[in-house]
mmCIF file of C-alpha atoms in Angstrom:
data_model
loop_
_atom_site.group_PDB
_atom_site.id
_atom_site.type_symbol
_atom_site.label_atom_id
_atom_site.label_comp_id
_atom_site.label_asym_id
_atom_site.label_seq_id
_atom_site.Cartn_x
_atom_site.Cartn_y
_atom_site.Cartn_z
ATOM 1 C CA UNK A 1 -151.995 -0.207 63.364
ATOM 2 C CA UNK A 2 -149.750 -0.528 66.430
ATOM 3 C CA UNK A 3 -150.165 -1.122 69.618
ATOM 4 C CA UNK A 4 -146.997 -2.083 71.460
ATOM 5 C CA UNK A 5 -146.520 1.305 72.612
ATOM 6 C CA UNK A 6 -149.256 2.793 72.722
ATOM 7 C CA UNK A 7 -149.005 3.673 76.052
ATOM 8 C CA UNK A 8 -145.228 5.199 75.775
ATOM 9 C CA UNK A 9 -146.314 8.945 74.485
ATOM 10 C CA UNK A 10 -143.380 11.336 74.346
ATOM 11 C CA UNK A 11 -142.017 13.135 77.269
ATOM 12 C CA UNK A 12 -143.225 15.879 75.532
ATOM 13 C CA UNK A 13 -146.623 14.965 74.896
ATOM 14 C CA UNK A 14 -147.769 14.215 78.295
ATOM 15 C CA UNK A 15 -149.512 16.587 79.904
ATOM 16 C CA UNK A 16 -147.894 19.342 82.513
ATOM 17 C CA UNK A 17 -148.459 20.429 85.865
ATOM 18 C CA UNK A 18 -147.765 22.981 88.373
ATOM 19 C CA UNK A 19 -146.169 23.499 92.261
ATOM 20 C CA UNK A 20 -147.944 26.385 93.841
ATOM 21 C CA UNK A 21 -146.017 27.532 97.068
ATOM 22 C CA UNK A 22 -146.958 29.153 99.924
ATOM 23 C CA UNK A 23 -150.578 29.482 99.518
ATOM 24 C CA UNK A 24 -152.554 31.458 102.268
ATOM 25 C CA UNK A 25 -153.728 29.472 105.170
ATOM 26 C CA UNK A 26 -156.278 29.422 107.689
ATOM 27 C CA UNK A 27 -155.539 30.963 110.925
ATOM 28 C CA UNK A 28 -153.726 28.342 113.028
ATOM 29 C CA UNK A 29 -155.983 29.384 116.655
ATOM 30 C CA UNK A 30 -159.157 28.681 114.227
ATOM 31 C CA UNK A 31 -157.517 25.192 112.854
ATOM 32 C CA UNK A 32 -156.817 24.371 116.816
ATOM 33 C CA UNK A 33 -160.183 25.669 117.344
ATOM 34 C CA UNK A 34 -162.308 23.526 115.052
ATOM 35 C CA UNK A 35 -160.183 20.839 116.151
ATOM 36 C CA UNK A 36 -161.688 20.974 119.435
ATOM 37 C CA UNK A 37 -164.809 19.284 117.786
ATOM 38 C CA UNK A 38 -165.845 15.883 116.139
ATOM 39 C CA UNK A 39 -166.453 15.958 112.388
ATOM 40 C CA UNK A 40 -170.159 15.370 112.704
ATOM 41 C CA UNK A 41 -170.778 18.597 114.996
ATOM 42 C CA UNK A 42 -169.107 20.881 112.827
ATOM 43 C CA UNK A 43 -171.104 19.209 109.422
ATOM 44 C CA UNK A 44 -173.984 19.942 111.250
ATOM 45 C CA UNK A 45 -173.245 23.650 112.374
ATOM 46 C CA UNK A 46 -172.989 24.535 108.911
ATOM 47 C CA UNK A 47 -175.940 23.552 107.650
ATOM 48 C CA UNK A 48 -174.668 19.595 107.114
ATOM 49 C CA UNK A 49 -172.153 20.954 104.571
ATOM 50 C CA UNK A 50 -168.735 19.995 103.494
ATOM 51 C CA UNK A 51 -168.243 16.436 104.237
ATOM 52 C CA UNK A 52 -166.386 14.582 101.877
ATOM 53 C CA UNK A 53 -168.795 11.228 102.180
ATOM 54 C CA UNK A 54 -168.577 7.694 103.054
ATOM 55 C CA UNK A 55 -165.996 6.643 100.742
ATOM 56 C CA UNK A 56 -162.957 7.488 102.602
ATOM 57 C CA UNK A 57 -162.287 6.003 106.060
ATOM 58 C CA UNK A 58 -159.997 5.563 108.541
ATOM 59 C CA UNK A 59 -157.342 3.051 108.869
ATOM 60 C CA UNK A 60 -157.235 3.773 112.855
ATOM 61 C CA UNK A 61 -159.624 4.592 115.592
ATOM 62 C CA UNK A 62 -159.969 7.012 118.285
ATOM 63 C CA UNK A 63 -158.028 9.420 116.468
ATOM 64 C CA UNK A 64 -159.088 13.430 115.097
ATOM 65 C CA UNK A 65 -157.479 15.458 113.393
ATOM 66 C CA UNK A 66 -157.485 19.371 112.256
ATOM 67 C CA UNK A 67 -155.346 21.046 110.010
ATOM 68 C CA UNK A 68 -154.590 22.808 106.660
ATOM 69 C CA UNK A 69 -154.656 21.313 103.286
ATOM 70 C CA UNK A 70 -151.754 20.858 101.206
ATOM 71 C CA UNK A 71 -153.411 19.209 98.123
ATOM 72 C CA UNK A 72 -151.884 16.835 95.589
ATOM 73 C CA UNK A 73 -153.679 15.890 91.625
ATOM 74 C CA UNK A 74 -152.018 12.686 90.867
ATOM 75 C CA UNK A 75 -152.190 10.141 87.945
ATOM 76 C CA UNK A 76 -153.318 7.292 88.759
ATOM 77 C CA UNK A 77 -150.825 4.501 89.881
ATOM 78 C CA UNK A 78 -148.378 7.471 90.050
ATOM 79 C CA UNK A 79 -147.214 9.094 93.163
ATOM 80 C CA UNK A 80 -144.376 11.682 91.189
ATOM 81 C CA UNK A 81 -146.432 14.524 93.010
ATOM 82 C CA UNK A 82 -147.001 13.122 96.409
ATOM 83 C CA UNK A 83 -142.800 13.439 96.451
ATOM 84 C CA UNK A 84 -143.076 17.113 95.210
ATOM 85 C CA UNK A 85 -145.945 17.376 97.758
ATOM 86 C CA UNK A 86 -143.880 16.964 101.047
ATOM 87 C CA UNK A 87 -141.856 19.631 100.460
ATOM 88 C CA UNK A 88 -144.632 21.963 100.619
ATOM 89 C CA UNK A 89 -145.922 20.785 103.546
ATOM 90 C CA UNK A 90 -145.772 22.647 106.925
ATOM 91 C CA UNK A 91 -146.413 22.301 111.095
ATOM 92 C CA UNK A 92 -150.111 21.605 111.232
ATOM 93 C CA UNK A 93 -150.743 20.713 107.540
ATOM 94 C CA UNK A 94 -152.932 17.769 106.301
ATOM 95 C CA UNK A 95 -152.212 16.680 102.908
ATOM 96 C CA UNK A 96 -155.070 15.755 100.750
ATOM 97 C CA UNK A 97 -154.136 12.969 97.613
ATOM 98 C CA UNK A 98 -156.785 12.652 94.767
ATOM 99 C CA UNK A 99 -156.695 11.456 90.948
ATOM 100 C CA UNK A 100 -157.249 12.366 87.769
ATOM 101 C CA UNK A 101 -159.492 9.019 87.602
ATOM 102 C CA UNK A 102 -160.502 6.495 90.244
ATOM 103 C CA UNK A 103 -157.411 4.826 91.191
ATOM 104 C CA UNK A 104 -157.044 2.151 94.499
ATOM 105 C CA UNK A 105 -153.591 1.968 93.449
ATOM 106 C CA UNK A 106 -151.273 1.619 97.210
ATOM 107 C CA UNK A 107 -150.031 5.429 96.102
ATOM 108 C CA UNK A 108 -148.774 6.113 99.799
ATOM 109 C CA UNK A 109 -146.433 4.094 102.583
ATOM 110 C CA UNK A 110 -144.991 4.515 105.726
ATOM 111 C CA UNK A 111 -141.429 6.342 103.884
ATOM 112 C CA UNK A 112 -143.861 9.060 102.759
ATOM 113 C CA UNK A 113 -145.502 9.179 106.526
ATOM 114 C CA UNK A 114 -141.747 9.506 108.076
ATOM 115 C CA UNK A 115 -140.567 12.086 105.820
ATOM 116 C CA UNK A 116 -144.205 14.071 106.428
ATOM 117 C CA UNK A 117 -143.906 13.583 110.444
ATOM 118 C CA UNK A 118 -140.545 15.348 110.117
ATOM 119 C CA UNK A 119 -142.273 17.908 108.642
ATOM 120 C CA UNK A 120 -145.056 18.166 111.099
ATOM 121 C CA UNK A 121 -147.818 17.156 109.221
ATOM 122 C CA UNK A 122 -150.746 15.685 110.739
ATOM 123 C CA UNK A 123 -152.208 13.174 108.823
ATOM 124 C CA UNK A 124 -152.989 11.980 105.232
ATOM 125 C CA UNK A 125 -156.301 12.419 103.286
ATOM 126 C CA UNK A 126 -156.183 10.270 99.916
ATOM 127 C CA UNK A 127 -159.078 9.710 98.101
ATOM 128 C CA UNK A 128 -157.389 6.352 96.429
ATOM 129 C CA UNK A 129 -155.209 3.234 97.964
ATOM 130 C CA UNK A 130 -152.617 3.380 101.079
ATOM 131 C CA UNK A 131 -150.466 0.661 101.985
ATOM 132 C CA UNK A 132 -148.536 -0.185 104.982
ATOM 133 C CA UNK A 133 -151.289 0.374 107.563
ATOM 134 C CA UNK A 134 -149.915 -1.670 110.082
ATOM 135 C CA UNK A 135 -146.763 0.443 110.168
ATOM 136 C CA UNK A 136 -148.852 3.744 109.721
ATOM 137 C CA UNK A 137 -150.752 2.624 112.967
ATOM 138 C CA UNK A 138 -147.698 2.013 114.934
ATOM 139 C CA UNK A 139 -145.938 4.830 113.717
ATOM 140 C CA UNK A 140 -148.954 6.903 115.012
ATOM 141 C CA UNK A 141 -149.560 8.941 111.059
ATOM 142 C CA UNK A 142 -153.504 8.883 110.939
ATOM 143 C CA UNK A 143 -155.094 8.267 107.210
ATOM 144 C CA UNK A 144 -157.786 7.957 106.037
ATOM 145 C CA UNK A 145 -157.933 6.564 102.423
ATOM 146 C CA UNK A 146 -160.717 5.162 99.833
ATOM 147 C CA UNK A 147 -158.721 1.897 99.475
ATOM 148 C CA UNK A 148 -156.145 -0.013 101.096
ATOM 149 C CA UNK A 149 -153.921 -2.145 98.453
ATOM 150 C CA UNK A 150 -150.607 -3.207 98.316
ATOM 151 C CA UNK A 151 -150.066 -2.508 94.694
ATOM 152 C CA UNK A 152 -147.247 -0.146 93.874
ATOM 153 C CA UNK A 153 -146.998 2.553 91.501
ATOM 154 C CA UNK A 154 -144.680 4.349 88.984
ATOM 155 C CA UNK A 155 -143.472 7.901 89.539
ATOM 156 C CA UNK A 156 -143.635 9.195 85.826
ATOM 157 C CA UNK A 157 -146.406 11.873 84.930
ATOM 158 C CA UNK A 158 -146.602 15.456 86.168
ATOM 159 C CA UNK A 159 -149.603 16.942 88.323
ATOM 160 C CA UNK A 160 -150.403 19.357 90.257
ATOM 161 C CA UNK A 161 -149.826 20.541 93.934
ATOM 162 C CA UNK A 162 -151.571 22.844 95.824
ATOM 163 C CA UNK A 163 -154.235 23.767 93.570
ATOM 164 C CA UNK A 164 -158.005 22.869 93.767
ATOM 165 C CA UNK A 165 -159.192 19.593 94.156
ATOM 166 C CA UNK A 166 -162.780 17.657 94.727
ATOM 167 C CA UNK A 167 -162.918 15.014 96.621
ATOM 168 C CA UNK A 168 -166.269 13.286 97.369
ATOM 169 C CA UNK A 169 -168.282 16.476 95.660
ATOM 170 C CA UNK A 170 -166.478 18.724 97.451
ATOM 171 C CA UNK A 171 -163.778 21.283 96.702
ATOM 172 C CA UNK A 172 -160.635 21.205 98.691
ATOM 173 C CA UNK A 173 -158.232 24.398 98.441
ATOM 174 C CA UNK A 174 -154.801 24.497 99.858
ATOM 175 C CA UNK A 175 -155.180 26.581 103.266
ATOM 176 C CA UNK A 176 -158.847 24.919 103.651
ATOM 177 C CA UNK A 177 -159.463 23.404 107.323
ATOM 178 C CA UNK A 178 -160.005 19.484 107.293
ATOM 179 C CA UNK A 179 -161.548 17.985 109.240
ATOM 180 C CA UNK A 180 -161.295 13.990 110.500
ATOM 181 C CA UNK A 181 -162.515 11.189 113.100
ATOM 182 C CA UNK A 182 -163.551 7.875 112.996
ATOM 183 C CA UNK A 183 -167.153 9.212 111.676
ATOM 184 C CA UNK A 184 -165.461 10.575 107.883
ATOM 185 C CA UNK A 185 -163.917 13.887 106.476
ATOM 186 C CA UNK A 186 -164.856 17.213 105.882
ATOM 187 C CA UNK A 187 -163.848 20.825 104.806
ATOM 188 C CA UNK A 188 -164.425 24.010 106.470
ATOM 189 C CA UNK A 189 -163.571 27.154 103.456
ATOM 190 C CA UNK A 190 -160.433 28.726 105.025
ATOM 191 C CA UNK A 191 -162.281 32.332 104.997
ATOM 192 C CA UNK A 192 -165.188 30.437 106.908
ATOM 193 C CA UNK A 193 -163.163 28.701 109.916
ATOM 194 C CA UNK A 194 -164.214 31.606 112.637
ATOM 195 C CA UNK A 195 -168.101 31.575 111.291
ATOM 196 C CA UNK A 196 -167.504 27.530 111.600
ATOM 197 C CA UNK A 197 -165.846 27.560 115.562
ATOM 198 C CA UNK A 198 -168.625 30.077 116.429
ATOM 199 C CA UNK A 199 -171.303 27.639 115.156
ATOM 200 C CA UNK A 200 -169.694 24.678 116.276
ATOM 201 C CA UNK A 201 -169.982 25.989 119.734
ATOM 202 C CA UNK A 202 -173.521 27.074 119.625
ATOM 203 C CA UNK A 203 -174.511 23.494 118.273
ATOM 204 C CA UNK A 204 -172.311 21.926 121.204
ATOM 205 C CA UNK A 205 -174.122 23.770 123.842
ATOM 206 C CA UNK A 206 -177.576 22.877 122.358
ATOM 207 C CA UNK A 207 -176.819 19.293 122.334
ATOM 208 C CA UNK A 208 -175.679 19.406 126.142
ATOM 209 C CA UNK A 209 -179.060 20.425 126.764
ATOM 210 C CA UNK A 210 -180.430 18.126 125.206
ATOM 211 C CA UNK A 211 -178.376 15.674 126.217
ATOM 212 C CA UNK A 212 -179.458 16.255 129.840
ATOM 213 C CA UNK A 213 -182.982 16.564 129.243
ATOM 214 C CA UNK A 214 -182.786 12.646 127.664
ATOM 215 C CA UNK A 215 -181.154 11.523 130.280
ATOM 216 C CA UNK A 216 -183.576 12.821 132.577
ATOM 217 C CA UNK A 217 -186.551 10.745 130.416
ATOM 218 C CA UNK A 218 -187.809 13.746 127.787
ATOM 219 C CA UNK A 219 -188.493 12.377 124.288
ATOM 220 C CA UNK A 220 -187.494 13.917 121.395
ATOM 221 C CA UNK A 221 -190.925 13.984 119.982
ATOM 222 C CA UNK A 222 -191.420 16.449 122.817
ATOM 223 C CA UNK A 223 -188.310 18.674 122.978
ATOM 224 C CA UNK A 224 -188.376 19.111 119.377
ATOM 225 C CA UNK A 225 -191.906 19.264 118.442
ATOM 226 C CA UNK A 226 -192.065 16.032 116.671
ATOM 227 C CA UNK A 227 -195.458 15.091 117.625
ATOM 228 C CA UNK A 228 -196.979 18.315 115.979
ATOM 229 C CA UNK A 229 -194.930 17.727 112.813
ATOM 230 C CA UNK A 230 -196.605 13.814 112.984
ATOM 231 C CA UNK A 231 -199.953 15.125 113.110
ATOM 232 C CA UNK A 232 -199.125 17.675 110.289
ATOM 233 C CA UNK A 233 -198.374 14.948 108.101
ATOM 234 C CA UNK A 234 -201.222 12.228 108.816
ATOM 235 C CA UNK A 235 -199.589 10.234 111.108
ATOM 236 C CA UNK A 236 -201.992 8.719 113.853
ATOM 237 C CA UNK A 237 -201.355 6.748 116.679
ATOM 238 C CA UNK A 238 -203.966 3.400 117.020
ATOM 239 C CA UNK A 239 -203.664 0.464 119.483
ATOM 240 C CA UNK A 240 -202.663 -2.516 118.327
ATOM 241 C CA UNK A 241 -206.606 -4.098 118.324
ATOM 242 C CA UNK A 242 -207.786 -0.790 116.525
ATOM 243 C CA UNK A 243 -204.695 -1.451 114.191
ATOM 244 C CA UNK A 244 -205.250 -5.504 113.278
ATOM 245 C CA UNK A 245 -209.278 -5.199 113.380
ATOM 246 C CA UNK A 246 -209.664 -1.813 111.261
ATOM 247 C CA UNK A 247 -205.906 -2.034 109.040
ATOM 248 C CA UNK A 248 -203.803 0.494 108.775
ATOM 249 C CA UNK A 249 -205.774 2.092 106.213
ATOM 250 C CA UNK A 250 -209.613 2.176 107.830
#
């Protein structure tokens, strides 16, 4: 049995990918529009779907971003298709890295962030390692990444770009709006991103009244019906001697 190169399979043997171009997007005054609101609104609005989950986070703060997804299927510890990537990118884009397997491989650097800032490009979604993050700060490129590593990686097996991808349970299309702040990711179906600004909205005006009625001394038990939904459930309010002379339970 050998072993030695085990890992060296043919050129031919390795599996193939493809480059989609110029996949539809969604409308760029819907893209600006969603952009207009924080991730957690809009994740809300729609029925708290879409987010891509805690794992990826930003490596800056203060920052949002909206755009369109350019998406990239990688091996992992091999960036060949984040290079083929760029060149599909466009004004307003966000490009969205995953694996084939977890990977928190450094995959992507500040070179990458230059060439995609020439292109317009407004930010980097990669669910696996980024590297150079002080650079990426200064440089102003937001990212948001499930690991931060300095390890490099080899540019040798084919992928895919701009086809499907799921990141965090979720499946990311090219033309898809994401989504970012300091709060996480999430993606808005590009044939949904009107439905989504019209929701968003309607949830934004809803919490400004609420907002005002808190900070004019209403309780949410009150505004909401909480205290009705308490009851429902068996919840009873004692004082604290009725509480430590009868327990909890009497």
């Amino acid at each position: 049995m050998t072993h030695g190169n085990a890992d060296k399979a043919p050129a031919a043997a390795r599996p193939s990918g493809v480059i989609v171009t110029d996949p539809p997007r969604a409308a760029a005054e819907e893209v600006a529009a969603l952009g207009g609101y924080d991730v957690a609104t809009v994740h809300e609005a729609l029925g708290r779907t879409g987010s891509l989950g805690p794992g990826l986070r930003p490596i800056q703060q203060g920052v949002r971003i909206a755009g369109t997804a350019v998406t990239a299927l990688c091996w992992p510890g091999d960036n060949l298709m984040i290079h083929a990537a760029v060149e599909q990118c466009a004004e307003g884009d966000i490009l969205v890295v995953t694996t084939t397997s977890p990977s928190t491989d450094g995959m992507f650097g500040e070179l990458f962030a230059t060439a995609l800032q020439h292109r317009g490009v407004r930010g980097l979604i990669i669910d696996a390692g980024v590297r150079d993050t002080a650079e990426l700060r200064e440089m102003g490129f937001p990212v948001w990444s499930a690991a931060v590593c300095a390890q490099g990686t080899v540019k040798a097996t084919a992928g895919s770009v701009n086809v499907p991808v799921v990141v965090g349970g979720q499946c990311i299309r090219p033309g898809d709006v994401i989504i970012a702040d300091d709060d996480g990711v999430m993606c808005v179906p590009r044939e949904s991103a009107a439905t989504a600004v019209e929701a968003a909205e309607a949830r934004t005006v809803k919490e400004k009244a609420s907002r005002a009625a808190f900070a004019e001394g209403q309780l949410g038990l009150d505004r909401y019906g909480l205290r009705e939904k308490l009851a429902g459930l068996g919840v009873r309010y004692q004082t604290y001697t009725e509480y430590t002379r009868g327990g909890a339970g009497s």
